[in-house]
Every structure is written in C-alpha cells, then in structure tokens.
Coordinates of N, CA and C in Angstrom, one line a residue:
Chain A
A1 N -21.0 -1.2 -0.2 CA -19.9 -0.4 -0.2 C -18.7 -1.2 -0.4
Q2 N -17.8 -1.0 -1.2 CA -16.5 -1.9 -1.5 C -15.7 -2.2 -0.2
S3 N -15.3 -3.3 0.0 CA -14.6 -3.5 1.0 C -13.7 -5.0 1.0
V4 N -12.5 -5.3 1.8 CA -11.5 -6.0 1.7 C -11.3 -6.3 2.9
T5 N -11.7 -8.1 2.8 CA -11.4 -8.8 4.2 C -10.6 -9.7 4.1
Q6 N -9.6 -9.5 4.7 CA -8.7 -10.5 5.6 C -8.7 -11.1 6.7
P7 N -9.5 -11.9 6.8 CA -9.6 -12.9 7.9 C -8.3 -13.5 9.2
D8 N -7.8 -13.7 8.6 CA -6.3 -14.2 9.8 C -5.4 -12.5 10.0
I9 N -5.4 -12.1 11.6 CA -4.4 -11.3 11.6 C -3.1 -11.4 11.5
H10 N -3.0 -12.8 11.9 CA -1.5 -13.3 11.7 C -1.5 -15.0 11.5
I11 N -0.5 -15.2 10.9 CA -0.6 -16.7 10.5 C 0.9 -17.1 10.8
T12 N 1.4 -18.6 11.8 CA 2.3 -18.9 12.0 C 2.4 -20.3 10.7
V13 N 3.6 -20.2 10.3 CA 4.1 -21.3 9.6 C 5.1 -21.9 9.7
S14 N 5.7 -23.5 9.8 CA 6.8 -24.0 9.6 C 7.4 -23.7 8.8
E15 N 9.1 -23.4 8.5 CA 9.9 -23.1 7.1 C 9.5 -24.0 6.0
G16 N 9.0 -24.4 5.0 CA 9.2 -25.4 4.4 C 7.9 -25.7 3.9
A17 N 6.9 -25.3 5.0 CA 5.6 -26.0 4.9 C 4.4 -24.7 3.8
S18 N 3.3 -25.3 3.8 CA 2.7 -24.8 2.6 C 1.8 -23.6 2.8
L19 N 1.3 -22.7 2.4 CA 0.9 -21.4 3.2 C -0.2 -20.9 2.3
E20 N -1.4 -20.3 3.1 CA -2.6 -19.9 1.9 C -3.3 -18.9 3.2
L21 N -2.9 -17.8 2.2 CA -3.6 -16.1 2.9 C -4.6 -16.2 2.7
R22 N -6.0 -15.8 3.1 CA -7.4 -15.5 2.4 C -7.6 -14.2 2.4
C23 N -8.1 -14.0 1.4 CA -8.8 -12.4 1.3 C -9.7 -12.4 0.3
N24 N -11.4 -11.8 0.7 CA -12.1 -11.9 0.1 C -13.0 -10.0 0.4
Y25 N -13.5 -10.1 -0.8 CA -13.7 -8.7 -1.1 C -15.0 -8.8 -1.7
S26 N -15.6 -7.3 -1.5 CA -16.9 -7.0 -2.0 C -17.3 -5.5 -2.6
Y27 N -17.2 -6.1 -3.8 CA -17.6 -5.0 -5.2 C -18.3 -5.5 -5.7
G28 N -19.1 -4.8 -6.7 CA -20.4 -4.8 -7.7 C -19.9 -5.7 -9.0
A29 N -18.7 -5.6 -9.4 CA -18.4 -5.9 -10.5 C -16.8 -6.9 -10.2
T30 N -16.7 -7.3 -11.4 CA -14.9 -7.9 -11.5 C -13.7 -7.2 -10.8
P31 N -13.7 -6.6 -10.1 CA -12.2 -5.7 -10.2 C -11.2 -6.2 -10.2
Y32 N -9.6 -5.1 -10.2 CA -8.6 -5.3 -9.9 C -8.4 -6.1 -8.8
L33 N -7.3 -6.7 -8.8 CA -6.9 -7.8 -7.6 C -5.5 -7.5 -7.5
F34 N -5.3 -7.7 -6.2 CA -3.5 -6.9 -6.0 C -2.8 -7.6 -4.4
W35 N -2.2 -8.5 -4.6 CA -1.4 -8.6 -3.2 C 0.2 -8.2 -3.2
Y36 N 0.1 -7.6 -1.8 CA 1.1 -6.6 -1.5 C 1.8 -7.3 -0.5
V37 N 3.4 -7.4 -0.5 CA 3.8 -7.5 0.7 C 5.1 -6.5 1.3
Q38 N 4.9 -6.5 2.7 CA 5.7 -5.2 3.4 C 7.2 -6.0 4.3
S39 N 7.7 -5.7 4.4 CA 8.5 -6.4 4.8 C 8.9 -5.3 6.0
P40 N 9.8 -5.5 7.4 CA 9.6 -4.6 8.4 C 9.8 -3.6 7.8
G41 N 9.6 -1.9 8.3 CA 9.9 -0.6 7.6 C 10.4 0.0 7.0
Q42 N 9.9 -1.5 6.2 CA 9.6 -0.6 4.4 C 8.7 -0.6 3.7
G43 N 8.7 0.2 2.4 CA 7.5 0.2 1.6 C 6.6 -1.3 0.9
L44 N 5.6 -0.7 0.2 CA 4.8 -1.9 -0.4 C 6.0 -2.6 -1.7
Q45 N 5.7 -4.3 -1.6 CA 6.0 -4.5 -2.7 C 4.9 -5.1 -3.6
L46 N 4.7 -5.3 -4.9 CA 3.6 -6.1 -5.5 C 4.2 -7.4 -6.0
L47 N 3.2 -8.4 -5.0 CA 3.5 -9.8 -5.0 C 3.0 -10.1 -6.6
L48 N 2.2 -9.9 -6.9 CA 1.3 -10.2 -7.9 C -0.2 -9.8 -8.3
K49 N -1.0 -9.7 -9.3 CA -2.4 -8.9 -9.4 C -2.9 -9.9 -10.7
Y50 N -4.4 -9.4 -10.6 CA -5.2 -10.0 -11.5 C -5.7 -8.8 -12.0
F51 N -6.0 -8.5 -13.7 CA -7.1 -7.6 -13.9 C -7.9 -8.6 -14.7
S52 N -7.8 -9.8 -15.3 CA -8.6 -10.1 -16.3 C -7.8 -11.4 -16.9
G53 N -8.9 -12.5 -17.4 CA -8.2 -13.7 -18.0 C -8.4 -14.8 -16.9
D54 N -7.1 -15.4 -17.4 CA -6.6 -17.1 -16.4 C -6.9 -16.5 -15.0
T55 N -7.6 -17.1 -14.1 CA -8.0 -17.1 -12.8 C -6.4 -17.4 -11.5
L56 N -5.6 -17.8 -12.0 CA -4.4 -18.4 -11.4 C -3.4 -17.6 -12.0
V57 N -3.4 -16.6 -11.1 CA -2.1 -15.9 -11.3 C -0.8 -16.0 -10.3
Q58 N 0.4 -16.0 -11.5 CA 1.6 -16.6 -10.9 C 2.3 -15.1 -10.2
G59 N 3.1 -14.9 -9.3 CA 3.6 -13.8 -9.0 C 5.3 -13.9 -8.9
I60 N 6.0 -13.0 -8.1 CA 7.4 -12.8 -7.7 C 7.7 -14.2 -6.4
K61 N 8.6 -14.5 -6.2 CA 8.8 -15.2 -5.2 C 8.1 -15.8 -5.0
G62 N 7.4 -16.9 -6.3 CA 7.0 -18.3 -5.8 C 5.5 -18.3 -5.4
F63 N 5.4 -17.0 -5.3 CA 3.9 -17.2 -4.8 C 2.3 -17.0 -5.7
E64 N 1.5 -17.8 -5.9 CA 0.5 -17.5 -6.7 C -0.7 -16.7 -6.0
A65 N -2.3 -17.1 -6.9 CA -3.3 -16.4 -6.2 C -4.4 -16.8 -7.0
E66 N -5.2 -17.3 -6.5 CA -6.1 -17.7 -7.5 C -7.7 -17.2 -7.4
F67 N -8.3 -15.8 -8.2 CA -9.3 -15.5 -8.4 C -10.8 -16.1 -8.5
K68 N -11.5 -16.2 -7.4 CA -12.6 -17.3 -7.6 C -13.6 -16.7 -7.5
R69 N -14.5 -16.1 -8.6 CA -15.7 -14.9 -8.7 C -17.0 -15.6 -7.5
S70 N -17.0 -17.0 -7.7 CA -18.2 -17.2 -6.9 C -18.2 -17.2 -5.3
Q71 N -16.8 -17.1 -5.2 CA -16.4 -17.0 -3.7 C -16.0 -15.8 -3.2
S72 N -15.8 -15.1 -4.4 CA -15.4 -12.7 -4.0 C -14.0 -13.2 -2.9
S73 N -13.0 -14.4 -3.6 CA -11.8 -14.5 -3.3 C -10.8 -14.6 -3.8
F74 N -10.0 -14.6 -3.6 CA -8.4 -13.9 -3.9 C -7.8 -14.3 -3.1
N75 N -6.9 -15.5 -3.1 CA -6.3 -16.3 -1.8 C -5.0 -16.0 -2.3
L76 N -3.9 -16.1 -1.2 CA -2.4 -16.4 -1.9 C -2.4 -17.5 -1.5
R77 N -1.2 -17.9 -2.2 CA -0.3 -19.2 -1.9 C 1.1 -19.7 -2.0
K78 N 1.7 -20.2 -1.1 CA 3.0 -20.5 -1.5 C 3.1 -22.2 -0.8
P79 N 3.7 -23.2 -1.9 CA 4.5 -24.1 -1.6 C 4.9 -24.6 -0.9
S80 N 6.0 -23.9 -0.4 CA 7.3 -24.3 0.6 C 7.6 -22.9 0.8
V81 N 7.1 -22.3 2.1 CA 7.7 -20.8 2.8 C 8.9 -21.0 3.3
H82 N 9.7 -20.0 2.8 CA 11.0 -19.4 3.4 C 11.7 -18.7 4.6
W83 N 12.2 -18.8 5.3 CA 12.2 -17.5 6.3 C 12.2 -16.1 6.0
S84 N 13.0 -16.1 5.0 CA 12.5 -14.7 4.4 C 10.9 -14.1 3.9
D85 N 10.2 -15.0 3.7 CA 8.7 -14.5 3.4 C 8.4 -14.2 4.8
A86 N 8.6 -14.0 5.9 CA 8.1 -13.7 7.3 C 7.9 -12.1 6.9
A87 N 6.9 -11.2 7.2 CA 6.3 -9.9 6.8 C 5.0 -9.9 6.3
E88 N 4.4 -8.6 6.3 CA 3.0 -8.2 6.5 C 2.7 -8.5 5.1
Y89 N 1.5 -9.0 4.7 CA 0.8 -9.0 3.4 C -0.5 -8.3 3.3
F90 N -0.4 -7.7 2.2 CA -2.0 -6.7 2.0 C -2.5 -7.0 1.0
C91 N -3.7 -8.0 1.2 CA -4.9 -7.0 -0.5 C -5.3 -6.3 -0.8
A92 N -5.4 -6.0 -2.2 CA -6.1 -4.9 -2.4 C -7.0 -5.1 -3.7
V93 N -7.4 -4.0 -3.6 CA -8.7 -3.8 -4.9 C -9.2 -2.7 -5.1
G94 N -8.9 -2.6 -6.3 CA -8.7 -1.8 -7.4 C -10.3 -1.3 -8.0
D95 N -10.5 -0.3 -8.3 CA -11.8 0.1 -9.4 C -11.5 0.1 -10.9
V96 N -12.2 -1.0 -11.7 CA -12.2 -0.6 -12.6 C -12.8 1.0 -12.8
M97 N -13.5 1.3 -12.5 CA -14.0 2.5 -12.9 C -13.7 3.8 -12.1
D98 N -12.6 3.4 -11.5 CA -12.1 5.0 -10.9 C -11.0 5.1 -11.7
S99 N -11.1 6.3 -12.4 CA -9.9 6.9 -12.9 C -8.7 7.4 -11.9
N100 N -9.5 7.6 -10.5 CA -8.4 8.1 -9.7 C -7.4 6.6 -9.2
Y101 N -8.0 5.4 -9.6 CA -7.1 4.6 -9.8 C -6.8 4.5 -7.6
Q102 N -7.9 4.6 -7.1 CA -7.5 4.2 -5.4 C -7.8 3.2 -5.3
L103 N -6.7 2.2 -4.4 CA -7.5 0.6 -4.1 C -7.5 1.1 -2.5
I104 N -8.5 -0.3 -2.3 CA -9.2 -0.3 -1.4 C -8.8 -1.8 -0.5
W105 N -7.8 -1.2 0.8 CA -6.8 -2.2 1.6 C -7.3 -2.8 2.8
G106 N -6.9 -4.4 2.6 CA -7.5 -5.4 3.7 C -6.5 -4.8 4.6
A107 N -7.1 -5.6 6.1 CA -6.1 -5.1 7.0 C -4.8 -5.4 7.1
G108 N -4.3 -6.5 6.1 CA -2.8 -7.0 6.5 C -3.2 -8.6 7.5
T109 N -2.4 -9.5 7.2 CA -2.1 -10.7 7.7 C -0.3 -10.7 8.2
K110 N -0.1 -10.9 9.3 CA 1.1 -11.0 9.6 C 2.0 -12.6 9.4
L111 N 2.7 -12.4 8.5 CA 3.3 -14.3 8.3 C 4.7 -14.2 9.1
I112 N 3.8 -15.4 10.3 CA 5.2 -15.5 11.0 C 5.9 -16.8 10.7
I113 N 7.0 -17.1 10.5 CA 7.9 -18.4 9.9 C 8.4 -19.2 11.3
K114 N 8.3 -19.9 11.7 CA 9.0 -20.8 12.5 C 10.1 -21.9 12.2
P115 N 11.2 -21.6 12.8 CA 12.4 -22.5 11.9 C 12.4 -23.8 12.1
Chain B
G1 N 10.3 -2.8 -14.1 CA 8.9 -2.0 -13.5 C 9.2 -0.3 -12.8
A2 N 8.3 0.2 -12.8 CA 8.3 1.9 -12.4 C 9.0 2.1 -10.8
V3 N 9.6 3.0 -10.5 CA 10.3 3.3 -9.6 C 10.4 4.6 -8.9
V4 N 9.2 4.0 -7.5 CA 9.3 5.6 -6.6 C 9.9 6.1 -5.7
S5 N 10.9 6.7 -5.4 CA 11.6 7.3 -4.8 C 10.7 8.2 -3.3
Q6 N 11.3 8.1 -1.9 CA 10.9 9.0 -1.1 C 12.0 9.5 -0.5
H7 N 11.8 10.7 -0.1 CA 12.9 11.4 0.9 C 12.7 12.1 2.2
P8 N 12.9 12.2 2.9 CA 13.9 11.0 3.7 C 13.8 10.0 3.5
S9 N 14.4 8.7 4.0 CA 13.8 7.8 4.3 C 12.9 7.7 6.4
R10 N 14.0 8.7 6.4 CA 13.8 9.2 8.6 C 13.6 10.0 8.8
V11 N 13.4 10.6 9.9 CA 13.1 12.0 10.2 C 12.8 12.3 11.9
I12 N 13.4 13.1 12.1 CA 13.2 12.6 13.7 C 12.9 14.8 14.1
C13 N 12.4 15.0 14.1 CA 11.8 16.6 14.5 C 11.7 17.2 15.9
K14 N 11.5 18.3 16.5 CA 10.9 19.0 17.7 C 9.2 18.9 17.7
S15 N 8.7 18.9 18.5 CA 7.3 19.2 18.1 C 7.2 20.4 18.0
G16 N 6.8 21.2 17.1 CA 6.2 22.3 16.4 C 6.7 22.5 15.6
T17 N 7.7 22.0 15.1 CA 8.1 22.0 13.5 C 7.4 21.7 12.3
S18 N 7.9 22.0 11.2 CA 7.7 21.1 10.0 C 8.6 20.1 9.4
V19 N 7.7 19.3 9.0 CA 8.5 18.5 8.0 C 8.4 18.3 6.5
K20 N 8.8 18.1 5.6 CA 8.8 17.7 4.1 C 9.0 16.8 3.6
I21 N 8.2 16.3 3.1 CA 8.7 14.3 2.6 C 8.3 14.3 1.6
E22 N 9.4 14.4 0.2 CA 9.6 14.5 -1.2 C 9.2 12.7 -1.6
C23 N 8.2 12.7 -2.7 CA 8.2 12.0 -3.5 C 8.1 11.4 -4.9
R24 N 9.1 10.8 -5.4 CA 9.6 11.3 -6.7 C 9.0 10.1 -7.4
S25 N 8.6 10.5 -8.9 CA 8.7 9.1 -9.8 C 9.9 9.4 -10.9
L26 N 10.5 8.3 -10.5 CA 12.1 8.0 -11.5 C 12.0 8.1 -12.9
D27 N 11.3 7.3 -13.1 CA 11.2 6.7 -14.5 C 10.0 6.8 -15.2
F28 N 8.9 7.6 -14.7 CA 7.6 7.6 -15.2 C 7.2 9.0 -15.0
Q29 N 6.1 9.6 -15.7 CA 5.4 10.7 -15.2 C 4.0 10.3 -14.1
A30 N 3.9 11.2 -13.5 CA 2.8 10.9 -12.7 C 1.9 12.2 -12.4
T31 N 0.4 11.9 -12.9 CA 0.0 13.3 -12.8 C -0.7 12.9 -11.6
T32 N -1.1 11.8 -11.1 CA -1.4 11.8 -9.6 C -0.3 11.2 -8.6
M33 N -0.9 11.7 -7.1 CA 0.1 10.5 -6.6 C -0.6 10.5 -5.1
F34 N -0.3 9.2 -4.6 CA -1.0 8.8 -3.5 C -0.3 9.1 -1.9
W35 N -0.9 9.9 -1.1 CA -0.3 9.9 0.7 C -0.9 9.0 1.5
Y36 N -0.4 8.0 2.2 CA -0.8 7.3 2.7 C -0.4 7.5 4.2
R37 N -0.6 6.9 5.5 CA -0.2 7.0 6.7 C -0.6 5.7 7.0
Q38 N 0.3 5.2 7.3 CA 0.3 4.1 8.6 C 0.9 3.7 10.1
F39 N -0.5 3.4 10.8 CA -0.2 3.3 12.2 C 0.3 1.7 12.5
P40 N 1.3 1.5 13.5 CA 1.9 0.6 13.7 C 0.9 -0.7 13.7
K41 N 0.7 -1.6 13.2 CA 0.5 -3.3 13.1 C -1.2 -3.0 12.4
K42 N -1.1 -2.0 11.2 CA -2.3 -1.2 10.9 C -1.9 -1.4 8.9
S43 N -3.1 -1.1 8.8 CA -3.0 -1.1 7.2 C -3.4 0.3 6.5
L44 N -2.9 0.3 5.5 CA -2.3 1.6 4.8 C -4.5 2.6 5.2
M45 N -3.5 3.8 5.3 CA -4.7 4.7 5.6 C -4.7 6.1 4.6
L46 N -5.3 5.9 3.2 CA -5.3 6.7 2.7 C -5.6 8.5 3.0
M47 N -4.3 9.2 3.2 CA -4.6 10.9 3.6 C -5.4 11.4 2.5
A48 N -4.6 11.5 1.4 CA -4.8 11.8 0.1 C -4.5 11.9 -1.4
T49 N -5.0 12.5 -2.0 CA -5.2 12.5 -3.6 C -4.0 13.6 -4.2
S50 N -2.7 13.7 -4.8 CA -2.0 14.9 -4.9 C -2.3 14.9 -6.3
N51 N -2.4 16.2 -7.2 CA -3.3 16.2 -8.6 C -2.1 17.8 -9.0
E52 N -1.3 16.7 -10.1 CA -0.3 17.8 -10.5 C -0.9 19.1 -10.9
G53 N -0.8 20.2 -10.8 CA -1.1 21.2 -11.3 C -2.6 21.7 -10.5
S54 N -2.9 20.8 -10.0 CA -4.3 21.4 -8.9 C -4.3 21.0 -7.7
K55 N -5.2 21.6 -6.5 CA -4.8 21.5 -5.4 C -5.4 19.6 -5.2
A56 N -5.0 19.4 -4.2 CA -5.3 18.0 -3.4 C -6.3 18.0 -3.1
T57 N -7.2 16.7 -3.5 CA -8.0 15.5 -3.0 C -7.6 15.2 -1.4
Y58 N -8.4 15.6 0.1 CA -7.9 14.8 1.0 C -9.1 14.1 1.2
E59 N -9.0 13.1 1.9 CA -10.0 11.7 2.6 C -10.6 12.7 3.8
Q60 N -12.0 12.4 3.9 CA -12.7 12.8 5.4 C -11.5 12.3 6.7
G61 N -11.2 13.8 7.3 CA -10.6 13.4 8.4 C -9.3 13.9 8.5
V62 N -9.0 14.1 7.3 CA -7.4 14.5 7.1 C -7.4 15.8 6.8
E63 N -6.3 16.9 7.8 CA -6.9 18.0 8.3 C -6.0 18.6 7.1
K64 N -6.6 19.2 5.8 CA -5.9 20.1 5.3 C -4.6 21.2 5.7
D65 N -4.7 21.9 6.7 CA -3.8 23.1 7.1 C -2.8 22.3 7.5
K66 N -2.7 20.9 8.1 CA -1.6 20.2 8.7 C -1.1 19.7 7.9
F67 N -1.6 19.0 6.9 CA -0.7 18.4 5.9 C -0.8 19.1 4.3
L68 N -0.2 19.4 4.2 CA 0.2 20.4 3.3 C 0.8 19.6 1.5
I69 N 0.2 19.4 0.9 CA 0.3 18.3 0.2 C 0.9 19.5 -1.3
N70 N 2.2 19.1 -2.1 CA 2.3 20.4 -3.4 C 2.3 19.0 -4.3
H71 N 1.6 19.0 -5.7 CA 2.1 18.4 -6.7 C 3.1 19.3 -8.3
A72 N 4.2 19.6 -7.7 CA 4.8 20.7 -8.6 C 5.5 20.5 -9.8
S73 N 5.0 19.0 -10.0 CA 5.5 18.6 -11.4 C 5.1 17.2 -12.1
L74 N 5.1 16.5 -12.9 CA 4.7 15.5 -13.2 C 5.8 14.4 -12.6
T75 N 6.7 14.8 -11.9 CA 7.6 13.6 -11.3 C 8.0 13.7 -9.7
L76 N 7.3 14.8 -9.1 CA 7.2 15.1 -7.7 C 6.1 15.8 -7.0
S77 N 6.3 15.0 -6.0 CA 4.6 15.4 -5.2 C 5.6 15.4 -3.6
T78 N 5.0 16.9 -2.7 CA 5.4 17.1 -1.5 C 4.5 17.0 -0.5
L79 N 5.0 16.4 0.7 CA 4.3 16.6 1.7 C 4.5 16.8 2.8
T80 N 3.7 17.9 3.4 CA 4.2 18.8 4.6 C 3.5 18.6 6.1
V81 N 4.1 18.3 6.8 CA 3.7 17.9 8.1 C 4.1 19.2 8.7
T82 N 2.7 20.0 8.8 CA 3.2 21.5 9.6 C 3.0 21.5 11.1
S83 N 3.7 22.1 11.7 CA 3.7 22.2 13.5 C 3.6 20.7 14.0
A84 N 4.3 20.4 13.9 CA 4.3 18.6 13.8 C 4.2 18.0 15.5
H85 N 3.6 17.5 16.0 CA 3.3 16.9 17.8 C 3.6 15.5 17.2
P86 N 3.8 15.1 18.6 CA 4.2 13.1 18.8 C 3.1 12.7 18.3
E87 N 1.6 12.5 18.4 CA 1.2 12.3 17.8 C 0.6 11.8 15.8
D88 N 1.6 12.9 15.1 CA 1.8 12.6 14.0 C 3.1 12.1 13.4
S89 N 3.3 11.5 14.5 CA 4.2 10.2 14.3 C 4.2 9.4 13.2
S90 N 4.6 8.5 12.2 CA 4.2 7.6 11.7 C 4.9 7.3 10.8
F91 N 4.2 6.3 10.0 CA 4.9 5.9 8.5 C 4.0 6.3 7.7
Y92 N 5.0 7.5 7.2 CA 4.1 8.1 5.8 C 4.6 7.3 4.3
I93 N 4.1 6.7 2.9 CA 4.5 6.1 2.2 C 3.5 6.7 1.1
C94 N 4.0 7.2 -0.1 CA 3.6 7.6 -0.9 C 3.8 6.5 -2.5
S95 N 2.4 6.9 -3.2 CA 2.4 5.7 -4.5 C 1.8 6.7 -5.6
A96 N 2.5 6.2 -7.1 CA 2.0 6.8 -8.2 C 1.4 5.6 -8.9
P97 N 0.0 6.0 -9.8 CA -0.4 4.8 -9.7 C 0.1 4.7 -11.5
G98 N 0.2 3.2 -12.0 CA 0.5 2.4 -13.5 C -0.7 2.5 -14.2
L99 N -0.6 1.3 -15.0 CA -1.7 0.9 -15.4 C -2.8 0.7 -15.1
A100 N -4.1 0.4 -14.8 CA -5.1 -0.2 -14.6 C -5.2 -0.5 -12.7
A101 N -5.0 0.4 -12.4 CA -5.0 0.4 -10.8 C -3.8 0.1 -9.9
E102 N -3.0 -0.4 -11.0 CA -1.4 -0.8 -10.0 C -1.4 0.6 -9.5
Q103 N -0.2 0.4 -8.1 CA 0.5 1.6 -7.5 C 1.8 0.7 -7.4
F104 N 2.4 2.0 -8.0 CA 4.1 1.7 -7.8 C 4.7 2.3 -6.4
F105 N 4.9 2.0 -5.5 CA 5.3 2.4 -4.0 C 6.7 3.3 -3.2
G106 N 6.9 4.3 -3.0 CA 7.5 4.5 -1.9 C 8.4 3.5 -1.0
P107 N 9.5 3.8 -0.7 CA 10.3 2.6 0.4 C 9.3 3.5 1.6
G108 N 8.7 4.6 2.1 CA 8.2 4.9 2.9 C 9.1 6.4 4.2
T109 N 8.8 7.1 4.3 CA 9.5 7.9 5.2 C 8.9 7.6 7.0
R110 N 9.4 7.1 7.6 CA 9.5 7.1 9.0 C 9.8 8.4 9.9
L111 N 8.3 9.1 10.5 CA 8.7 10.5 11.1 C 8.5 10.2 12.4
T112 N 9.4 10.7 13.4 CA 9.4 10.7 14.6 C 9.5 12.0 15.2
V113 N 8.4 12.3 15.8 CA 7.9 13.4 16.6 C 8.4 13.8 17.7
L114 N 9.6 14.4 18.5 CA 10.0 14.1 20.1 C 9.0 15.5 21.2

C-alpha cells in the first residue's frame, strides 16, 4: 500500500541554523512528490514539487528538496531558518496513475524556531 | 498560480443546525474538488471527492447523509454539515487539482459547534 512517513513529529531549530525535514514514501513507481507548509489556522501552501528530471528541486522561501529514489526519500532542507518558518510541514505523494489526483499525506512535522 | 477560496473562514453554530461551506476556484475550472478534515495537531483526512455534475465519492467511514456535497458548477463546490454536533468541530479544507496531481488549497474553514 502507498504510504508517506514523516518520522519527526516536531523539530526544534535555532534561528539561523540549517534545517532538514525527513520524508519517506512507499510506492511502486516514481510518484509525484510535494511539500506543503501550513501556518497556524491557515490553509496549505505549496513549497515545492517533484515530477521528473533534476532530483534537486528548488521551492519558495529558500527551501529545497532532494528526491533519492534508492532511499525512497524526499527530504526538505533550508540552509538558514527564519522565525517566520515556524509552521507545520507536510509531505505528500501523488499517484501518477490516479486520474482523480488524490494525494497521500504524511502526518506532518511541526517546526519550532528558537530565538 | 491558481486560487481557491473558501467561505466562511470561521463559523460558530449551535448543535443541531446545519452549516454550509463554499469552495470556489477563482481563476480556473475544476471538475473535481477535494474536501479534507483536519483534527488538531493531525494531518489532513480526505473526506470526499466532489465531482461536477455527478455524485461525490466519499471515503470509507464518512457519513454521506451528514456531510452533503454539491458540485453545482465548474467553479463551486459546497459542503453542508447537517445537524452539526460538537464532535463535528474541526478545520475543513477544500482543494482543487491542477496539473499532475498538484492541488491548490483553500484557506480553510474553522467550524465550532456549541
């Protein structure tokens, strides 16, 4: 069965430090991969996505993610976090064969920024 | 990028009443829309897939008669929570798909049932 795992429920990082949020997926072929961010009480905003091609994708707000097929991972990174990055981050997988375009969601990782 | 709106953003109602939440695609047409429910500190739970001109497809465990979905046009889907109870209090989010499984999300509706 398809699944998405975000092993860290929450992560605390000092402002200015680097960040890596983990995402692993289980899928039979190469899926579409997404990272979304949700600020408190808000909807979801797409940070970046991977469909094909270059395995290192750049997103908004200085985020990037790298697709590693051998590890079934799509980890999100940022070299220097800002206090405004504090939010919930969700990894999601889309099925390339699903004409309904449903997404499978990870449980989310809450990012806490220390001053 | 594509914009999806939701209305209202926040609603408080009494137990037993019905509440309608609207989801609109503002600058594109959406034959399909998704309705999610999000519990506190939890991920999104897909409730149903709304299909323009046909019946919605509900996920297992979601009560069709309680959560009525109508996709009346290519830009509007509505979710009506009927006979709401406090356990229906939640954050409801809609989305519409773009190309290749990407989804555009509405800002969400916070429902509080007293």
